[in-house]
Amino acid sequence: GRYAPEEGNPDQNPVEAEIARLQWRLMRTASHKERKDLLGKLFEAEEKLGPSFETGRHSVHPVVFEPAALADVQSTLAAGELLIEYILDEPESYCMAISREGTHIYCIEGKRQIEKWIDEFNESIQERRSTTAEAHKLYRALLGPIPELSQANRLTIVPDSRLHLLSFDALVNDHEEYLVQQHVITYVPSGTVLHLLRTLPKQSLDYIPFLGVGDVFYGEGTSVVVQKTHLTRGGSQFAGLFDLEGDHLKPLSSARREVVTLARIIGPGSKTLLGNHATETEVKAQPLSRFRILHFAAHGIADTVFPRRSSIVLGSSPYSSDDGLLQSWEISSFRLNADLVTLSACETKIGRLQGEEGISNLVRAFLFAGARSVVASSWATEDMFTLALMEQFYRHLASGTDKGAALQQAKLDLMERFGADALPYHWASFSIVGDGSSAIDLGH
């Protein structure tokens, strides 16, 4: 097999290069003793990198925005759109329902009860059992008290606490319909973020419509060793990216077909990086600020212990010091102008819950980098259903449908195509975070 080269990019911080070398070795050893030694060295290197590990060495100082006034947030909402912000607490929780016409606050169930129902609901979904009972309880608790719901066709959710791990799409209303059958559903970190995403001007660039990355080659005679995911009664528990035991990634059999199909749907000018070209080095070499859509069909790793290590797992080049892990702290330093980033990978929406700060995950890194919306998943899904969902999603995008409605319609297409086999497990994992109200100008 290949070994990570000692010479790296001359512009690369030497500590960053050391982190890459350590991670490269961690991904290719199953020795408990060696992993323990490497993990200690990795932690020491990350400590040396200091504040730059948070946002990337080459990032500029972020602009600090004051919270948007309520009237400004309302002015950016569409007709028929309802912004619902939750605060989970004891003995009662609260939700604020904001429309263009007004604002109301409602009391709902306490945090412990809601989170217990969320855990039961997620466990049923991932075990592919009936979720109707839990889905209806959560619907009644979270949305039942909101009379404005009946007049809304678009719901924009600001989650709190474990609500970040809940797919509202799969909740079941009093008519035994999934919520996604009646509403376009998107998520945002806050009303202020939504206001900024909808009002910040777009740069005038010579745009490239699509960059698709997939069919990653992970190396000859080597195995990529990653975290283990454990499903427990208390919800999904995630070890770090590099735990002491590890597990092995499996090839994504339909990733090449997915990327090629989507590039064809988006049309002329689309670019793909496949197989030996689907490396971290080649992705970073692209004019990333010029792409309207970035699509990654690769493994994603959520690290809830060190969320800045959360990664899209790409290939590593023998001619580069990159380790193949496109990590959250690196993504944050990009300068993107993308209308959409799609993470067609496992558990990319998962992250560390951080109280009022929300959730630290790959999605937040891409939004910080300048993406206007990110599609990500809350759990692993089967290749066949993911391919079908993505194909329909992009067909609707290419026809001029806005991002939120395109994903909603793709899920409805799956329900129609697969009937009773289309369990929430297969379509409810993917959701849009950011501004899903706009269509993407592909120049067709």
Short mmCIF file of C-alpha atoms in Angstrom, two decimals:
data_model
loop_
_atom_site.label_atom_id
_atom_site.label_comp_id
_atom_site.label_asym_id
_atom_site.label_seq_id
_atom_site.Cartn_x
_atom_site.Cartn_y
_atom_site.Cartn_z
CA GLY A 1 0.00 0.00 0.00
CA ARG A 2 0.92 3.65 -0.20
CA TYR A 3 2.24 5.69 2.69
CA ALA A 4 1.48 9.34 3.30
CA PRO A 5 4.32 11.47 1.88
CA GLU A 6 6.52 13.53 4.17
CA GLU A 7 6.57 16.55 1.86
CA GLY A 8 3.36 18.53 1.85
CA ASN A 9 1.97 21.72 0.38
CA PRO A 10 4.52 24.49 1.12
CA ASP A 11 1.63 26.81 2.04
CA GLN A 12 0.28 24.33 4.58
CA ASN A 13 0.73 25.02 8.27
CA PRO A 14 3.22 22.38 9.54
CA VAL A 15 0.86 21.47 12.36
CA GLU A 16 -1.94 20.92 9.83
CA ALA A 17 0.42 18.66 7.88
CA GLU A 18 1.19 16.69 11.05
CA ILE A 19 -2.55 16.28 11.76
CA ALA A 20 -3.03 14.97 8.22
CA ARG A 21 -0.18 12.45 8.61
CA LEU A 22 -1.52 11.19 11.95
CA GLN A 23 -5.05 10.83 10.61
CA TRP A 24 -3.81 9.07 7.48
CA ARG A 25 -2.11 6.48 9.69
CA LEU A 26 -5.15 6.17 11.98
CA MET A 27 -7.34 5.33 9.02
CA ARG A 28 -5.05 2.48 8.06
CA THR A 29 -4.32 0.63 11.27
CA ALA A 30 -6.47 -1.68 13.35
CA SER A 31 -3.84 -2.11 16.07
CA HIS A 32 -5.30 -1.10 19.42
CA LYS A 33 -1.89 -0.08 20.79
CA GLU A 34 -0.89 1.94 17.73
CA ARG A 35 -4.28 3.67 17.58
CA LYS A 36 -4.00 4.68 21.24
CA ASP A 37 -0.55 6.18 20.63
CA LEU A 38 -1.66 8.00 17.47
CA LEU A 39 -4.78 9.38 19.16
CA GLY A 40 -2.65 10.93 21.89
CA LYS A 41 -0.37 12.56 19.33
CA LEU A 42 -3.37 13.78 17.31
CA PHE A 43 -4.92 15.47 20.33
CA GLU A 44 -1.59 17.19 21.10
CA ALA A 45 -1.29 18.43 17.51
CA GLU A 46 -4.84 19.79 17.51
CA GLU A 47 -4.09 21.66 20.73
CA LYS A 48 -1.05 23.28 19.05
CA LEU A 49 -3.18 24.42 16.13
CA GLY A 50 -5.29 26.39 18.58
CA PRO A 51 -8.00 28.80 17.38
CA SER A 52 -7.31 28.05 13.71
CA PHE A 53 -8.64 24.52 14.32
CA GLU A 54 -12.06 26.08 14.90
CA THR A 55 -12.53 27.82 11.55
CA GLY A 56 -9.58 26.85 9.37
CA ARG A 57 -6.19 28.51 9.15
CA HIS A 58 -6.95 30.65 6.13
CA SER A 59 -10.36 31.90 7.21
CA VAL A 60 -10.97 35.60 7.53
CA HIS A 61 -12.47 37.06 10.67
CA PRO A 62 -16.20 36.39 10.51
CA VAL A 63 -18.61 39.28 10.33
CA VAL A 64 -20.71 39.52 13.48
CA PHE A 65 -24.39 40.25 12.84
CA GLU A 66 -26.83 41.62 15.35
CA PRO A 67 -30.00 39.56 15.85
CA ALA A 68 -32.55 40.49 13.21
CA ALA A 69 -35.60 42.42 14.36
CA LEU A 70 -38.82 40.41 14.37
CA ALA A 71 -40.35 42.70 11.73
CA ASP A 72 -37.34 42.10 9.45
CA VAL A 73 -37.65 38.33 9.83
CA GLN A 74 -41.38 38.56 9.04
CA SER A 75 -40.66 40.63 5.94
CA THR A 76 -38.55 37.82 4.47
CA LEU A 77 -41.22 35.14 4.94
CA ALA A 78 -43.27 34.07 1.95
CA ALA A 79 -47.05 34.05 1.81
CA GLY A 80 -48.20 30.83 3.44
CA GLU A 81 -44.89 30.29 5.24
CA LEU A 82 -44.78 29.66 8.98
CA LEU A 83 -41.52 29.98 10.93
CA ILE A 84 -41.73 27.83 14.08
CA GLU A 85 -39.05 28.25 16.75
CA TYR A 86 -38.89 25.84 19.70
CA ILE A 87 -37.50 26.23 23.22
CA LEU A 88 -37.50 22.97 25.19
CA ASP A 89 -37.59 23.37 28.96
CA GLU A 90 -39.20 22.12 32.16
CA PRO A 91 -41.92 22.04 33.30
CA GLU A 92 -43.15 23.47 29.97
CA SER A 93 -41.65 24.05 26.57
CA TYR A 94 -42.58 26.81 24.13
CA CYS A 95 -42.93 27.33 20.42
CA MET A 96 -43.17 30.65 18.62
CA ALA A 97 -45.17 30.64 15.37
CA ILE A 98 -44.19 33.55 13.11
CA SER A 99 -45.93 34.46 9.85
CA ARG A 100 -46.05 37.62 7.77
CA GLU A 101 -49.29 38.50 9.53
CA GLY A 102 -48.32 38.02 13.17
CA THR A 103 -46.58 36.11 15.96
CA HIS A 104 -47.96 33.83 18.66
CA ILE A 105 -46.31 31.85 21.47
CA TYR A 106 -47.71 28.51 22.61
CA CYS A 107 -46.95 26.30 25.61
CA ILE A 108 -46.22 22.64 24.83
CA GLU A 109 -45.08 19.51 26.68
CA GLY A 110 -41.99 19.56 28.88
CA LYS A 111 -38.54 18.73 27.51
CA ARG A 112 -38.14 15.29 29.12
CA GLN A 113 -41.40 13.97 27.71
CA ILE A 114 -40.75 15.33 24.21
CA GLU A 115 -37.23 13.93 24.11
CA LYS A 116 -38.45 10.53 25.33
CA TRP A 117 -40.94 10.43 22.43
CA ILE A 118 -38.22 11.51 19.97
CA ASP A 119 -35.96 8.66 21.11
CA GLU A 120 -38.78 6.13 20.76
CA PHE A 121 -39.71 7.52 17.34
CA ASN A 122 -36.11 7.42 16.02
CA GLU A 123 -35.63 3.91 17.35
CA SER A 124 -38.77 2.74 15.55
CA ILE A 125 -37.68 4.39 12.29
CA GLN A 126 -34.22 2.85 12.29
CA GLU A 127 -35.56 -0.59 13.21
CA ARG A 128 -38.07 -0.17 10.35
CA ARG A 129 -41.07 -0.73 12.57
CA SER A 130 -44.36 1.15 12.41
CA THR A 131 -43.85 4.72 13.61
CA THR A 132 -47.48 5.83 13.47
CA ALA A 133 -48.15 5.95 17.23
CA GLU A 134 -44.97 7.88 18.12
CA ALA A 135 -45.30 10.11 15.04
CA HIS A 136 -48.84 11.12 15.98
CA LYS A 137 -47.91 11.82 19.62
CA LEU A 138 -45.10 14.10 18.49
CA TYR A 139 -47.35 15.81 15.96
CA ARG A 140 -49.96 16.53 18.64
CA ALA A 141 -47.31 17.75 21.10
CA LEU A 142 -45.23 19.91 18.75
CA LEU A 143 -47.74 21.15 16.17
CA GLY A 144 -51.19 20.47 17.57
CA PRO A 145 -51.35 23.70 19.60
CA ILE A 146 -50.62 25.87 16.51
CA PRO A 147 -53.85 26.88 14.73
CA GLU A 148 -51.92 28.77 12.02
CA LEU A 149 -50.65 25.43 10.77
CA SER A 150 -53.81 24.81 8.77
CA GLN A 151 -53.19 27.93 6.68
CA ALA A 152 -49.49 27.25 6.00
CA ASN A 153 -48.07 25.37 3.04
CA ARG A 154 -44.42 25.87 4.03
CA LEU A 155 -42.94 25.21 7.50
CA THR A 156 -39.51 26.51 8.44
CA ILE A 157 -38.37 24.93 11.71
CA VAL A 158 -35.87 26.32 14.24
CA PRO A 159 -35.15 23.24 16.38
CA ASP A 160 -33.86 23.12 19.95
CA SER A 161 -32.04 20.35 21.81
CA ARG A 162 -32.92 16.87 20.52
CA LEU A 163 -35.41 18.31 18.02
CA HIS A 164 -32.32 18.67 15.81
CA LEU A 165 -32.47 14.87 15.48
CA LEU A 166 -36.17 14.73 14.57
CA SER A 167 -37.52 14.42 11.03
CA PHE A 168 -40.70 16.50 11.10
CA ASP A 169 -41.51 15.14 7.61
CA ALA A 170 -42.46 11.77 9.07
CA LEU A 171 -44.82 13.07 11.77
CA VAL A 172 -48.41 11.95 11.28
CA ASN A 173 -51.37 14.33 11.53
CA ASP A 174 -54.93 13.66 12.70
CA HIS A 175 -55.87 12.52 9.18
CA GLU A 176 -53.12 9.86 9.25
CA GLU A 177 -51.06 11.73 6.65
CA TYR A 178 -47.34 12.38 6.85
CA LEU A 179 -46.54 16.04 7.44
CA VAL A 180 -44.49 16.10 4.23
CA GLN A 181 -47.66 15.30 2.28
CA GLN A 182 -49.15 18.65 3.32
CA HIS A 183 -46.18 20.97 3.84
CA VAL A 184 -42.78 21.90 2.43
CA ILE A 185 -40.48 21.53 5.44
CA THR A 186 -37.04 23.11 5.89
CA TYR A 187 -34.85 23.92 8.89
CA VAL A 188 -32.75 26.92 9.92
CA PRO A 189 -30.45 27.60 12.88
CA SER A 190 -32.36 30.78 13.73
CA GLY A 191 -34.67 33.46 12.36
CA THR A 192 -31.67 35.77 12.03
CA VAL A 193 -29.82 33.24 9.85
CA LEU A 194 -32.90 32.85 7.65
CA HIS A 195 -33.14 36.64 7.25
CA LEU A 196 -29.44 36.88 6.32
CA LEU A 197 -29.62 34.02 3.82
CA ARG A 198 -32.56 35.63 2.08
CA THR A 199 -31.24 39.21 2.03
CA LEU A 200 -27.48 38.93 1.49
CA PRO A 201 -26.74 39.83 -2.15
CA LYS A 202 -25.32 37.18 -4.45
CA GLN A 203 -21.91 37.81 -5.98
CA SER A 204 -21.64 38.31 -9.71
CA LEU A 205 -19.56 35.34 -10.81
CA ASP A 206 -19.10 33.20 -13.87
CA TYR A 207 -20.95 30.30 -12.29
CA ILE A 208 -20.41 26.59 -12.95
CA PRO A 209 -23.68 24.70 -12.44
CA PHE A 210 -22.58 21.51 -10.68
CA LEU A 211 -19.67 19.70 -9.04
CA GLY A 212 -20.33 16.05 -8.21
CA VAL A 213 -17.87 13.96 -6.17
CA GLY A 214 -18.27 10.21 -5.70
CA ASP A 215 -17.15 6.62 -6.24
CA VAL A 216 -14.24 7.28 -3.89
CA PHE A 217 -11.26 4.92 -4.11
CA TYR A 218 -9.92 4.36 -0.60
CA GLY A 219 -6.59 2.70 -1.44
CA GLU A 220 -5.04 -0.59 -2.43
CA GLY A 221 -4.66 -3.12 0.34
CA THR A 222 -5.82 -0.71 3.01
CA SER A 223 -8.98 -0.23 5.00
CA VAL A 224 -10.43 3.04 6.20
CA VAL A 225 -11.05 2.65 9.92
CA VAL A 226 -13.76 4.84 11.39
CA GLN A 227 -16.13 5.23 14.31
CA LYS A 228 -18.78 2.79 15.40
CA THR A 229 -22.39 3.90 15.72
CA HIS A 230 -24.50 2.41 18.49
CA LEU A 231 -28.29 2.62 18.62
CA THR A 232 -29.50 2.70 22.20
CA ARG A 233 -32.74 3.35 23.98
CA GLY A 234 -31.51 6.88 24.61
CA GLY A 235 -31.04 7.54 20.92
CA SER A 236 -28.09 7.07 18.59
CA GLN A 237 -24.77 7.24 20.39
CA PHE A 238 -21.74 8.14 18.29
CA ALA A 239 -18.16 7.47 19.18
CA GLY A 240 -15.43 9.77 17.90
CA LEU A 241 -14.10 9.61 14.36
CA PHE A 242 -11.13 7.67 15.73
CA ASP A 243 -12.11 5.37 18.56
CA LEU A 244 -9.86 2.56 19.79
CA GLU A 245 -11.60 -0.22 17.91
CA GLY A 246 -12.94 1.29 14.73
CA ASP A 247 -14.94 -0.21 11.90
CA HIS A 248 -14.45 -0.49 8.15
CA LEU A 249 -16.09 1.57 5.45
CA LYS A 250 -17.87 -0.28 2.67
CA PRO A 251 -17.88 0.97 -0.95
CA LEU A 252 -20.96 2.93 -2.00
CA SER A 253 -22.05 0.81 -4.94
CA SER A 254 -24.31 3.38 -6.58
CA ALA A 255 -22.23 6.52 -5.96
CA ARG A 256 -20.75 6.70 -9.48
CA ARG A 257 -24.14 6.18 -11.09
CA GLU A 258 -25.64 8.82 -8.79
CA VAL A 259 -23.08 11.50 -9.63
CA VAL A 260 -23.09 10.79 -13.37
CA THR A 261 -26.91 10.78 -13.48
CA LEU A 262 -27.22 14.05 -11.59
CA ALA A 263 -24.57 15.77 -13.73
CA ARG A 264 -26.52 14.73 -16.82
CA ILE A 265 -29.77 16.09 -15.33
CA ILE A 266 -28.20 19.45 -14.44
CA GLY A 267 -26.73 19.66 -17.92
CA PRO A 268 -23.89 21.38 -19.82
CA GLY A 269 -20.97 22.65 -17.78
CA SER A 270 -21.37 20.13 -14.96
CA LYS A 271 -18.13 18.72 -13.57
CA THR A 272 -17.52 15.38 -11.85
CA LEU A 273 -14.68 13.94 -9.76
CA LEU A 274 -14.93 10.15 -9.72
CA GLY A 275 -12.81 7.20 -8.65
CA ASN A 276 -9.12 8.11 -8.38
CA HIS A 277 -10.03 11.77 -8.94
CA ALA A 278 -12.44 11.91 -5.98
CA THR A 279 -9.73 13.04 -3.58
CA GLU A 280 -9.55 15.76 -0.97
CA THR A 281 -6.71 17.37 -2.92
CA GLU A 282 -8.66 17.57 -6.19
CA VAL A 283 -11.76 18.93 -4.45
CA LYS A 284 -9.72 21.70 -2.83
CA ALA A 285 -8.13 22.49 -6.21
CA GLN A 286 -11.52 23.31 -7.76
CA PRO A 287 -12.83 26.90 -8.04
CA LEU A 288 -15.30 26.10 -5.26
CA SER A 289 -16.68 29.65 -5.04
CA ARG A 290 -18.02 29.37 -8.62
CA PHE A 291 -20.23 26.29 -8.26
CA ARG A 292 -23.98 26.68 -7.80
CA ILE A 293 -24.35 23.08 -6.57
CA LEU A 294 -21.83 20.90 -4.73
CA HIS A 295 -22.80 17.23 -4.41
CA PHE A 296 -20.85 14.66 -2.37
CA ALA A 297 -21.82 10.98 -2.74
CA ALA A 298 -19.36 9.60 -0.21
CA HIS A 299 -19.16 8.38 3.34
CA GLY A 300 -19.78 11.00 6.00
CA ILE A 301 -18.57 10.68 9.58
CA ALA A 302 -20.23 12.52 12.47
CA ASP A 303 -17.93 13.03 15.45
CA THR A 304 -19.87 14.11 18.53
CA VAL A 305 -16.80 13.93 20.76
CA PHE A 306 -14.69 16.30 18.64
CA PRO A 307 -17.26 17.78 16.20
CA ARG A 308 -14.60 19.71 14.29
CA ARG A 309 -13.26 16.33 13.11
CA SER A 310 -16.58 15.45 11.43
CA SER A 311 -15.68 14.54 7.87
CA ILE A 312 -16.59 13.68 4.34
CA VAL A 313 -14.31 10.73 3.59
CA LEU A 314 -12.61 11.20 0.21
CA GLY A 315 -9.59 9.63 -1.42
CA SER A 316 -6.01 10.59 -0.64
CA SER A 317 -3.47 11.32 -3.35
CA PRO A 318 0.06 9.83 -3.16
CA TYR A 319 1.36 13.22 -4.35
CA SER A 320 -0.24 15.26 -1.57
CA SER A 321 -0.06 15.55 2.20
CA ASP A 322 -3.87 15.56 2.44
CA ASP A 323 -5.29 12.65 4.43
CA GLY A 324 -8.55 12.27 2.48
CA LEU A 325 -10.72 13.62 5.29
CA LEU A 326 -12.53 16.81 4.32
CA GLN A 327 -13.21 17.93 7.88
CA SER A 328 -15.57 20.43 9.41
CA TRP A 329 -12.82 22.82 10.49
CA GLU A 330 -11.40 22.85 6.94
CA ILE A 331 -14.79 23.32 5.27
CA SER A 332 -15.45 26.37 7.45
CA SER A 333 -12.49 28.13 5.82
CA PHE A 334 -13.88 27.74 2.27
CA ARG A 335 -15.44 30.69 0.49
CA LEU A 336 -18.57 29.33 -1.15
CA ASN A 337 -21.40 30.96 -3.09
CA ALA A 338 -23.34 27.74 -3.61
CA ASP A 339 -27.12 27.77 -3.70
CA LEU A 340 -27.03 24.13 -2.58
CA VAL A 341 -24.62 21.66 -1.01
CA THR A 342 -25.89 18.07 -0.97
CA LEU A 343 -24.25 15.60 1.40
CA SER A 344 -25.49 12.31 0.02
CA ALA A 345 -23.75 10.51 2.84
CA CYS A 346 -24.57 8.84 6.13
CA GLU A 347 -25.41 10.84 9.27
CA THR A 348 -24.10 14.20 7.98
CA LYS A 349 -26.76 16.10 9.94
CA ILE A 350 -25.68 14.50 13.23
CA GLY A 351 -23.41 16.46 15.55
CA ARG A 352 -22.85 17.63 19.09
CA LEU A 353 -25.85 19.34 20.67
CA GLN A 354 -24.59 22.59 22.19
CA GLY A 355 -27.52 24.18 24.00
CA GLU A 356 -28.43 27.63 22.70
CA GLU A 357 -25.65 27.38 20.06
CA GLY A 358 -27.61 24.63 18.30
CA ILE A 359 -25.78 21.68 16.78
CA SER A 360 -22.16 21.51 15.65
CA ASN A 361 -21.97 19.43 12.47
CA LEU A 362 -20.94 19.39 8.81
CA VAL A 363 -24.06 21.34 7.85
CA ARG A 364 -23.07 24.29 10.02
CA ALA A 365 -19.58 24.23 8.52
CA PHE A 366 -20.94 24.56 4.98
CA LEU A 367 -23.37 27.32 5.99
CA PHE A 368 -20.51 29.15 7.69
CA ALA A 369 -18.51 28.81 4.46
CA GLY A 370 -21.26 30.58 2.51
CA ALA A 371 -23.68 27.92 1.24
CA ARG A 372 -27.30 29.08 1.20
CA SER A 373 -28.73 25.64 1.86
CA VAL A 374 -27.45 22.16 2.73
CA VAL A 375 -29.18 18.81 2.24
CA ALA A 376 -27.96 16.29 4.81
CA SER A 377 -29.02 13.00 6.39
CA SER A 378 -29.81 11.97 9.96
CA TRP A 379 -29.15 8.26 9.52
CA ALA A 380 -27.76 5.75 7.03
CA THR A 381 -30.07 4.80 4.17
CA GLU A 382 -30.05 2.13 1.47
CA ASP A 383 -28.31 2.93 -1.81
CA MET A 384 -31.31 2.13 -4.02
CA PHE A 385 -33.64 4.53 -2.22
CA THR A 386 -31.00 7.26 -1.92
CA LEU A 387 -30.28 7.08 -5.65
CA ALA A 388 -33.99 7.25 -6.48
CA LEU A 389 -34.57 10.15 -4.09
CA MET A 390 -31.62 12.16 -5.39
CA GLU A 391 -32.53 11.59 -9.02
CA GLN A 392 -36.06 12.88 -8.47
CA PHE A 393 -34.83 15.78 -6.32
CA TYR A 394 -32.51 16.99 -9.07
CA ARG A 395 -35.08 16.51 -11.81
CA HIS A 396 -37.42 18.85 -9.91
CA LEU A 397 -34.57 21.32 -9.30
CA ALA A 398 -33.71 21.32 -13.00
CA SER A 399 -37.34 22.06 -13.88
CA GLY A 400 -37.20 25.27 -11.82
CA THR A 401 -38.88 24.05 -8.61
CA ASP A 402 -37.58 25.68 -5.44
CA LYS A 403 -35.24 23.57 -3.30
CA GLY A 404 -37.66 22.81 -0.47
CA ALA A 405 -40.54 21.88 -2.76
CA ALA A 406 -38.18 19.82 -4.95
CA LEU A 407 -37.14 17.66 -2.00
CA GLN A 408 -40.73 17.36 -0.80
CA GLN A 409 -41.89 16.21 -4.23
CA ALA A 410 -39.01 13.73 -4.51
CA LYS A 411 -40.16 12.10 -1.27
CA LEU A 412 -43.74 11.95 -2.51
CA ASP A 413 -42.46 10.39 -5.74
CA LEU A 414 -40.78 7.64 -3.70
CA MET A 415 -43.97 6.96 -1.77
CA GLU A 416 -45.89 6.62 -5.02
CA ARG A 417 -43.23 4.45 -6.70
CA PHE A 418 -42.53 2.05 -3.81
CA GLY A 419 -45.86 2.11 -2.02
CA ALA A 420 -45.86 0.28 1.32
CA ASP A 421 -42.13 -0.42 0.96
CA ALA A 422 -41.36 3.31 1.18
CA LEU A 423 -41.02 3.45 4.97
CA PRO A 424 -39.92 6.74 6.61
CA TYR A 425 -36.54 5.05 7.10
CA HIS A 426 -35.97 5.31 3.34
CA TRP A 427 -36.96 8.96 2.68
CA ALA A 428 -37.21 10.92 5.95
CA SER A 429 -33.47 10.96 6.67
CA PHE A 430 -32.69 13.78 4.21
CA SER A 431 -33.69 17.36 4.99
CA ILE A 432 -32.77 20.90 3.95
CA VAL A 433 -31.10 23.30 6.36
CA GLY A 434 -30.93 26.94 5.30
CA ASP A 435 -33.02 28.82 2.74
CA GLY A 436 -35.05 26.28 0.81
CA SER A 437 -37.49 28.79 -0.71
CA SER A 438 -35.55 29.72 -3.84
CA ALA A 439 -35.06 27.95 -7.16
CA ILE A 440 -31.55 27.55 -8.59
CA ASP A 441 -30.75 29.46 -11.77
CA LEU A 442 -28.96 26.87 -13.89
CA GLY A 443 -28.89 29.04 -16.99
CA HIS A 444 -31.10 26.65 -19.01
#
